[in-house]
Amino acid sequence: MDQKVAATEQPRYIKLNACDNVAIVVNDFGLPAGSRFACGLTLAAFVPQGHKTALVDIAEGAPILRYGEIIGHAASRIGAGEWVDEARIRMPDAPSLDALEIATAVPPQLPPLEGYTFEGFRNPDGSVGTRNILGISTSVQCVAGTLDYALKRIRAELLPRYPNVDDVVALTHAYGCGVAITAPEAIVPIRTLQNLALNPNFGGEVMVVGLGCEKLSPDRLLPEGVSEGIVRMQDEAFEGFGAIVDAIVAMADARLAVLDRRRRETCPAGDLVIGLQCGGSDAFSGVTANPAVGFAADLLVRAGATVMFSEVTEVRDAIQLLTRRAVNEDVGRALVREMAWYDAYLARGGADRSANTTPGNKKGGLANIVEKSLGSIVKSGSSPIAGVLAPGEKARSKGMLFAATPASDFICGTLQLASGMTLQVFTTGRGTPYGLAAAPVIKVATRSELARRWKDLIDFDAGRIATGDMTIEEAGWDLFRLILDVASGRTKPWSDRWGLFNALTLFNPAPVT
Amino acid sequence: MDQKVAATEQPRYIKLNACDNVAIVVNDFGLPAGSRFACGLTLAAFVPQGHKTALVDIAEGAPILRYGEIIGHAASRIGAGEWVDEARIRMPDAPSLDALEIATAVPPQLPPLEGYTFEGFRNPDGSVGTRNILGISTSVQCVAGTLDYALKRIRAELLPRYPNVDDVVALTHAYGCGVAITAPEAIVPIRTLQNLALNPNFGGEVMVVGLGCEKLSPDRLLPEGVSEGIVRMQDEAFEGFGAIVDAIVAMADARLAVLDRRRRETCPAGDLVIGLQCGGSDAFSGVTANPAVGFAADLLVRAGATVMFSEVTEVRDAIQLLTRRAVNEDVGRALVREMAWYDAYLARGGADRSANTTPGNKKGGLANIVEKSLGSIVKSGSSPIAGVLAPGEKARSKGMLFAATPASDFICGTLQLASGMTLQVFTTGRGTPYGLAAAPVIKVATRSELARRWKDLIDFDAGRIATGDMTIEEAGWDLFRLILDVASGRTKPWSDRWGLFNALTLFNPAPVT
């Protein structure tokens, strides 16, 4: 990275690749026309922070290069020092899925990293949780109000008696009835609910609250071979609401007693299942936070952990870079399969890849989905892509996996939890108070200004990479150590301290009825 | 209705129409083989409660008639007294939408009903609420955790100072970002959120909590001409989480002060906007609860109120009965338009109308969607169909409207709230603890056994119609009076007493990204 860093008031830009003909302005709040960089370039117009300026004259129709990749073509001539805003860039077509190179540039396996551990809750199935939570599954939204009511009693009457249990979480959702449950795509939400119940942070103590007449039969949410653990509200044995609530509380009590006997034990870092996500991205995402996360991801992979990156619509436009990294032909084809599925899903609804970018992304300097994607996939680090998960599938292998999910923060988080994630690292440029009840979330800011302003929401300031206060490598190691601390319960991220949790949100590509 | 009623232990069935060749068993828990009805018919097999027995021999391929309509054809010969279960009925095709009679049998306008009133909260725009609630809109799920946090403070610190305000409700949802916001069908969730904020139970005091970078710009949720009333979390003025929460609490405080000055006043029953819905239906739904609701609906229409029935997939198979009742050609065509839209929506997802019926419906005696639909539309009473609302559209006229919604209880409830509903009447056969935070819900049981067992969840026992303890007319009048009582705040339905509320659930037929 060719970084121009000087005193705070010195105009600074970041150029990422030797081939790039644009660079992004680093200084908080942007730079006025006439600002002169150390290299001699002078701005011809105001350029907001994170937005691009041309480093050289760019002819009409010529490629605009960032990350060494074409993010578009000049809609008209752009002079050196001008603001290369969204309107001046014609977006290229998405890479065709028919002619991708697969497994042609598989990175070498990174050297193993030994000796790093965390304090986790080991489960009977060998998985390890970072939290000791009772997760109560639900088969249908109809029971949500009742479970909320019971939850208040469980929190007030039972939890104080079980000090080793971190929390009780109701896995409520909008699915279960009023849905086309035999439609081809119904497998996605059903699999998600089944696998959510098995998240390692729930310690294998599954219980389900169901209604009785719903389409999604509650027993489908029990693990294979388990037949006990359901409270069905319509059971004729229940005389009224009080009896139903009593039954939920009693079933929770038995499970809490089991969970309370567990203790944290030292586990190798390879037992972690880490999800990576970004939300509210800006042009710094691919420069500061995502490279730091990518570096930490490489450390995790080297330590033998499972790491997932996601968000189909944010990798689709850089898929040619990922299929080359696929560890083998099967994995490469699975990547293509997930991209093709999503292309068709969007087309069916009259949308396309351009639907991804938000006003906030654009305000933050991201011209289009190509530029956003190039910054997004940096999170995946430099290891081979070892596997691909369809939405909500459980991870069963180690290394860097692509977990195919929508980019929607809350849907991606829900699906990564279903895939077995026990801790999430979330990068943000514009800022979001995102959090999950079922797993701790470390929020990484792309800019120091955000980290300062949201000092009680942001857990890690990767903006220090842009200001030159820290290298990517240093940030990556710090983040890796923070992940071990948070996984061990030694450090609480801000979302856990405030109790800020987003709703579980299922991905249901099938119709409702 | 040809009702055979005798002593409790006497075998009883209900035959609805002189043409019917099947009838449903009334007795709790069903009747064994050999049971002899007053008319002389003897059961040839066990028939569960609510399930059908053949009144005469039915030849293979012959029509099976209930409500005087064909609910299917005999898959094989069925003898008199046999159990006509689901497997013995071949479902007919759905009525074609191309050749429907429109406005050919418009019922006469019912005579006006004068002098009935309720105590409501009159709003500046002329609408009348049944509750005095502060509804806090959100533009994106990202803010949900923060708003929940602020809500705890508002409840603890502010509400006690404003005794005339009933509650504060967070209008949280899964929409707002990570969605294809320019897709053709995105209008549905956006319109729903816009109109939800205007529900008469919120008194016109709109405020919005937004993030700042989301696709659904918060100002789109403000009423036309209003520019103030948004807390944007990413606003640079907010130094940290505490400042954001303070801003939400302060904005709520100002609105609570306005709401607190309001008092209930006597309003004509014609100011009510009543939603009708059913969930967990059984074969009694169309015999007891829905006819009683239909009678009450006629009274409401006669009093000048707005009444909505809904659930496209539960009227689709009886649409030929509704288009005839359409008050004019436009309304009839709008009904057809909504049916056609839903047919295409289901087909796009690889589903069809058979996706509607649930295991609970079938256990309750409903063989298929045709039989379910015939029972469902009984709720609409006997007045002309005066208008049709697309999903989430605001009701602007009086009389019986068809508000096109999915049949999913929580989605239908959310859309009816967006259409301006201030009270919902919900009929249930299998039983559900359904409730809404934004409007009171009166739950009507189809069977006395359910009403007894769930004595603290069910508000009205329409099963007394089947046992002969009450006529449909008596039940309809009682329900009408109960609606006026609940609307006036004199009677609290069970869901309000326990605080059992389902989540707002948007209908988003467009893709997520």
PDB file of C-alpha atoms in Angstrom, chain A residues 68-211:
ATOM      1  CA  GLY A  68      -5.712  -2.678  -9.306  1.00  0.00           C
ATOM      2  CA  GLU A  69      -9.148  -3.624 -10.684  1.00  0.00           C
ATOM      3  CA  ILE A  70     -11.529  -1.785 -13.014  1.00  0.00           C
ATOM      4  CA  ILE A  71     -14.331  -0.245 -10.960  1.00  0.00           C
ATOM      5  CA  GLY A  72     -15.827   1.446 -14.043  1.00  0.00           C
ATOM      6  CA  HIS A  73     -15.106   3.682 -17.002  1.00  0.00           C
ATOM      7  CA  ALA A  74     -14.975   7.475 -17.174  1.00  0.00           C
ATOM      8  CA  ALA A  75     -18.330   8.840 -18.360  1.00  0.00           C
ATOM      9  CA  SER A  76     -16.445  11.939 -19.606  1.00  0.00           C
ATOM     10  CA  ARG A  77     -12.857  13.162 -19.352  1.00  0.00           C
ATOM     11  CA  ILE A  78     -11.670  13.527 -15.732  1.00  0.00           C
ATOM     12  CA  GLY A  79      -8.732  15.804 -14.976  1.00  0.00           C
ATOM     13  CA  ALA A  80      -6.081  15.029 -12.355  1.00  0.00           C
ATOM     14  CA  GLY A  81      -7.185  16.369  -8.949  1.00  0.00           C
ATOM     15  CA  GLU A  82     -10.882  16.329  -9.844  1.00  0.00           C
ATOM     16  CA  TRP A  83     -13.524  14.613  -7.700  1.00  0.00           C
ATOM     17  CA  VAL A  84     -14.363  11.225  -9.265  1.00  0.00           C
ATOM     18  CA  ASP A  85     -17.901  11.044  -8.019  1.00  0.00           C
ATOM     19  CA  GLU A  86     -20.483   8.375  -8.722  1.00  0.00           C
ATOM     20  CA  ALA A  87     -21.964  10.199 -11.723  1.00  0.00           C
ATOM     21  CA  ARG A  88     -18.622  10.238 -13.526  1.00  0.00           C
ATOM     22  CA  ILE A  89     -18.239   6.450 -13.484  1.00  0.00           C
ATOM     23  CA  ARG A  90     -20.002   4.054 -15.823  1.00  0.00           C
ATOM     24  CA  MET A  91     -20.408   0.724 -14.035  1.00  0.00           C
ATOM     25  CA  PRO A  92     -19.011  -2.294 -15.913  1.00  0.00           C
ATOM     26  CA  ASP A  93     -21.046  -5.443 -16.479  1.00  0.00           C
ATOM     27  CA  ALA A  94     -20.919  -8.107 -13.786  1.00  0.00           C
ATOM     28  CA  PRO A  95     -18.342 -10.819 -14.500  1.00  0.00           C
ATOM     29  CA  SER A  96     -19.929 -13.607 -16.526  1.00  0.00           C
ATOM     30  CA  LEU A  97     -20.359 -16.804 -14.516  1.00  0.00           C
ATOM     31  CA  ASP A  98     -19.686 -18.950 -17.575  1.00  0.00           C
ATOM     32  CA  ALA A  99     -16.005 -18.381 -18.095  1.00  0.00           C
ATOM     33  CA  LEU A 100     -14.511 -17.998 -14.624  1.00  0.00           C
ATOM     34  CA  GLU A 101     -11.109 -19.392 -13.805  1.00  0.00           C
ATOM     35  CA  ILE A 102     -11.541 -21.938 -11.036  1.00  0.00           C
ATOM     36  CA  ALA A 103      -8.765 -22.932  -8.636  1.00  0.00           C
ATOM     37  CA  THR A 104      -6.140 -21.442 -10.955  1.00  0.00           C
ATOM     38  CA  ALA A 105      -4.465 -19.336  -8.280  1.00  0.00           C
ATOM     39  CA  VAL A 106      -4.930 -21.283  -5.049  1.00  0.00           C
ATOM     40  CA  PRO A 107      -2.852 -19.527  -2.413  1.00  0.00           C
ATOM     41  CA  PRO A 108      -0.374 -21.743  -0.559  1.00  0.00           C
ATOM     42  CA  GLN A 109      -1.646 -23.020   2.795  1.00  0.00           C
ATOM     43  CA  LEU A 110      -0.517 -20.532   5.426  1.00  0.00           C
ATOM     44  CA  PRO A 111       1.935 -21.833   8.053  1.00  0.00           C
ATOM     45  CA  PRO A 112       0.200 -23.195  11.174  1.00  0.00           C
ATOM     46  CA  LEU A 113      -0.044 -20.899  14.177  1.00  0.00           C
ATOM     47  CA  GLU A 114       0.308 -22.781  17.446  1.00  0.00           C
ATOM     48  CA  GLY A 115      -0.241 -21.952  21.085  1.00  0.00           C
ATOM     49  CA  TYR A 116      -3.199 -19.554  20.954  1.00  0.00           C
ATOM     50  CA  THR A 117      -6.139 -20.477  23.139  1.00  0.00           C
ATOM     51  CA  PHE A 118      -9.388 -19.139  24.563  1.00  0.00           C
ATOM     52  CA  GLU A 119     -11.632 -20.089  27.445  1.00  0.00           C
ATOM     53  CA  GLY A 120     -14.725 -21.710  25.987  1.00  0.00           C
ATOM     54  CA  PHE A 121     -17.650 -23.973  26.871  1.00  0.00           C
ATOM     55  CA  ARG A 122     -17.016 -27.370  25.332  1.00  0.00           C
ATOM     56  CA  ASN A 123     -20.170 -29.163  24.174  1.00  0.00           C
ATOM     57  CA  PRO A 124     -20.962 -32.891  24.044  1.00  0.00           C
ATOM     58  CA  ASP A 125     -20.705 -32.826  20.228  1.00  0.00           C
ATOM     59  CA  GLY A 126     -17.171 -31.422  20.371  1.00  0.00           C
ATOM     60  CA  SER A 127     -18.116 -27.880  19.380  1.00  0.00           C
ATOM     61  CA  VAL A 128     -17.135 -25.015  21.686  1.00  0.00           C
ATOM     62  CA  GLY A 129     -19.280 -22.064  22.691  1.00  0.00           C
ATOM     63  CA  THR A 130     -18.099 -18.590  23.603  1.00  0.00           C
ATOM     64  CA  ARG A 131     -21.227 -18.120  25.719  1.00  0.00           C
ATOM     65  CA  ASN A 132     -23.410 -20.338  27.909  1.00  0.00           C
ATOM     66  CA  ILE A 133     -26.913 -19.406  26.787  1.00  0.00           C
ATOM     67  CA  LEU A 134     -30.276 -21.162  26.894  1.00  0.00           C
ATOM     68  CA  GLY A 135     -31.735 -20.732  23.404  1.00  0.00           C
ATOM     69  CA  ILE A 136     -35.488 -21.355  23.226  1.00  0.00           C
ATOM     70  CA  SER A 137     -36.619 -22.246  19.716  1.00  0.00           C
ATOM     71  CA  THR A 138     -40.044 -21.399  18.363  1.00  0.00           C
ATOM     72  CA  SER A 139     -41.827 -23.072  15.494  1.00  0.00           C
ATOM     73  CA  VAL A 140     -44.068 -20.133  14.633  1.00  0.00           C
ATOM     74  CA  GLN A 141     -44.449 -16.407  15.316  1.00  0.00           C
ATOM     75  CA  CYS A 142     -47.832 -17.084  16.979  1.00  0.00           C
ATOM     76  CA  VAL A 143     -46.069 -18.090  20.206  1.00  0.00           C
ATOM     77  CA  ALA A 144     -43.749 -15.060  20.382  1.00  0.00           C
ATOM     78  CA  GLY A 145     -45.879 -13.000  22.780  1.00  0.00           C
ATOM     79  CA  THR A 146     -46.357 -15.950  25.105  1.00  0.00           C
ATOM     80  CA  LEU A 147     -42.653 -16.785  25.110  1.00  0.00           C
ATOM     81  CA  ASP A 148     -41.794 -13.132  25.804  1.00  0.00           C
ATOM     82  CA  TYR A 149     -44.125 -13.305  28.785  1.00  0.00           C
ATOM     83  CA  ALA A 150     -42.533 -16.547  30.030  1.00  0.00           C
ATOM     84  CA  LEU A 151     -39.070 -15.093  29.431  1.00  0.00           C
ATOM     85  CA  LYS A 152     -39.727 -12.288  31.888  1.00  0.00           C
ATOM     86  CA  ARG A 153     -40.527 -14.903  34.534  1.00  0.00           C
ATOM     87  CA  ILE A 154     -37.488 -17.017  33.603  1.00  0.00           C
ATOM     88  CA  ARG A 155     -35.221 -13.966  33.857  1.00  0.00           C
ATOM     89  CA  ALA A 156     -36.701 -12.854  37.178  1.00  0.00           C
ATOM     90  CA  GLU A 157     -37.272 -16.182  38.920  1.00  0.00           C
ATOM     91  CA  LEU A 158     -34.747 -18.633  37.478  1.00  0.00           C
ATOM     92  CA  LEU A 159     -31.652 -16.904  36.096  1.00  0.00           C
ATOM     93  CA  PRO A 160     -30.464 -15.553  39.475  1.00  0.00           C
ATOM     94  CA  ARG A 161     -30.293 -19.171  40.683  1.00  0.00           C
ATOM     95  CA  TYR A 162     -28.012 -20.187  37.797  1.00  0.00           C
ATOM     96  CA  PRO A 163     -25.063 -17.790  37.905  1.00  0.00           C
ATOM     97  CA  ASN A 164     -23.011 -19.733  35.339  1.00  0.00           C
ATOM     98  CA  VAL A 165     -25.616 -19.213  32.641  1.00  0.00           C
ATOM     99  CA  ASP A 166     -25.046 -16.030  30.646  1.00  0.00           C
ATOM    100  CA  ASP A 167     -28.557 -15.457  29.307  1.00  0.00           C
ATOM    101  CA  VAL A 168     -31.790 -16.879  27.948  1.00  0.00           C
ATOM    102  CA  VAL A 169     -32.611 -16.017  24.347  1.00  0.00           C
ATOM    103  CA  ALA A 170     -35.946 -16.475  22.577  1.00  0.00           C
ATOM    104  CA  LEU A 171     -35.346 -17.555  18.981  1.00  0.00           C
ATOM    105  CA  THR A 172     -38.451 -15.854  17.643  1.00  0.00           C
ATOM    106  CA  HIS A 173     -39.042 -15.137  13.970  1.00  0.00           C
ATOM    107  CA  ALA A 174     -41.718 -14.455  11.359  1.00  0.00           C
ATOM    108  CA  TYR A 175     -41.755 -17.970   9.893  1.00  0.00           C
ATOM    109  CA  GLY A 176     -43.622 -21.185  10.669  1.00  0.00           C
ATOM    110  CA  CYS A 177     -47.099 -20.633   9.289  1.00  0.00           C
ATOM    111  CA  GLY A 178     -48.703 -18.565   6.556  1.00  0.00           C
ATOM    112  CA  VAL A 179     -45.818 -19.684   4.359  1.00  0.00           C
ATOM    113  CA  ALA A 180     -45.490 -21.967   1.349  1.00  0.00           C
ATOM    114  CA  ILE A 181     -43.748 -24.678   3.330  1.00  0.00           C
ATOM    115  CA  THR A 182     -43.352 -27.100   0.445  1.00  0.00           C
ATOM    116  CA  ALA A 183     -42.089 -24.505  -2.053  1.00  0.00           C
ATOM    117  CA  PRO A 184     -38.644 -25.338  -3.431  1.00  0.00           C
ATOM    118  CA  GLU A 185     -36.884 -22.578  -1.496  1.00  0.00           C
ATOM    119  CA  ALA A 186     -38.598 -23.259   1.852  1.00  0.00           C
ATOM    120  CA  ILE A 187     -35.575 -25.360   2.739  1.00  0.00           C
ATOM    121  CA  VAL A 188     -33.657 -22.148   3.463  1.00  0.00           C
ATOM    122  CA  PRO A 189     -35.686 -20.831   6.439  1.00  0.00           C
ATOM    123  CA  ILE A 190     -36.383 -24.338   7.772  1.00  0.00           C
ATOM    124  CA  ARG A 191     -32.725 -25.349   7.705  1.00  0.00           C
ATOM    125  CA  THR A 192     -31.843 -22.030   9.309  1.00  0.00           C
ATOM    126  CA  LEU A 193     -34.173 -22.638  12.265  1.00  0.00           C
ATOM    127  CA  GLN A 194     -32.987 -26.231  12.652  1.00  0.00           C
ATOM    128  CA  ASN A 195     -29.338 -25.198  12.705  1.00  0.00           C
ATOM    129  CA  LEU A 196     -29.886 -22.122  14.878  1.00  0.00           C
ATOM    130  CA  ALA A 197     -31.024 -24.400  17.699  1.00  0.00           C
ATOM    131  CA  LEU A 198     -27.701 -26.249  17.412  1.00  0.00           C
ATOM    132  CA  ASN A 199     -25.501 -23.148  17.705  1.00  0.00           C
ATOM    133  CA  PRO A 200     -22.574 -24.050  20.005  1.00  0.00           C
ATOM    134  CA  ASN A 201     -23.412 -21.108  22.280  1.00  0.00           C
ATOM    135  CA  PHE A 202     -26.622 -22.942  23.302  1.00  0.00           C
ATOM    136  CA  GLY A 203     -24.777 -25.945  24.756  1.00  0.00           C
ATOM    137  CA  GLY A 204     -26.922 -28.592  23.072  1.00  0.00           C
ATOM    138  CA  GLU A 205     -29.888 -27.926  25.391  1.00  0.00           C
ATOM    139  CA  VAL A 206     -32.655 -27.597  22.812  1.00  0.00           C
ATOM    140  CA  MET A 207     -36.257 -26.771  23.681  1.00  0.00           C
ATOM    141  CA  VAL A 208     -39.064 -25.648  21.402  1.00  0.00           C
ATOM    142  CA  VAL A 209     -42.223 -23.667  22.065  1.00  0.00           C
ATOM    143  CA  GLY A 210     -44.841 -24.432  19.426  1.00  0.00           C
ATOM    144  CA  LEU A 211     -48.525 -23.740  18.897  1.00  0.00           C
TER     145      LEU A 211
END
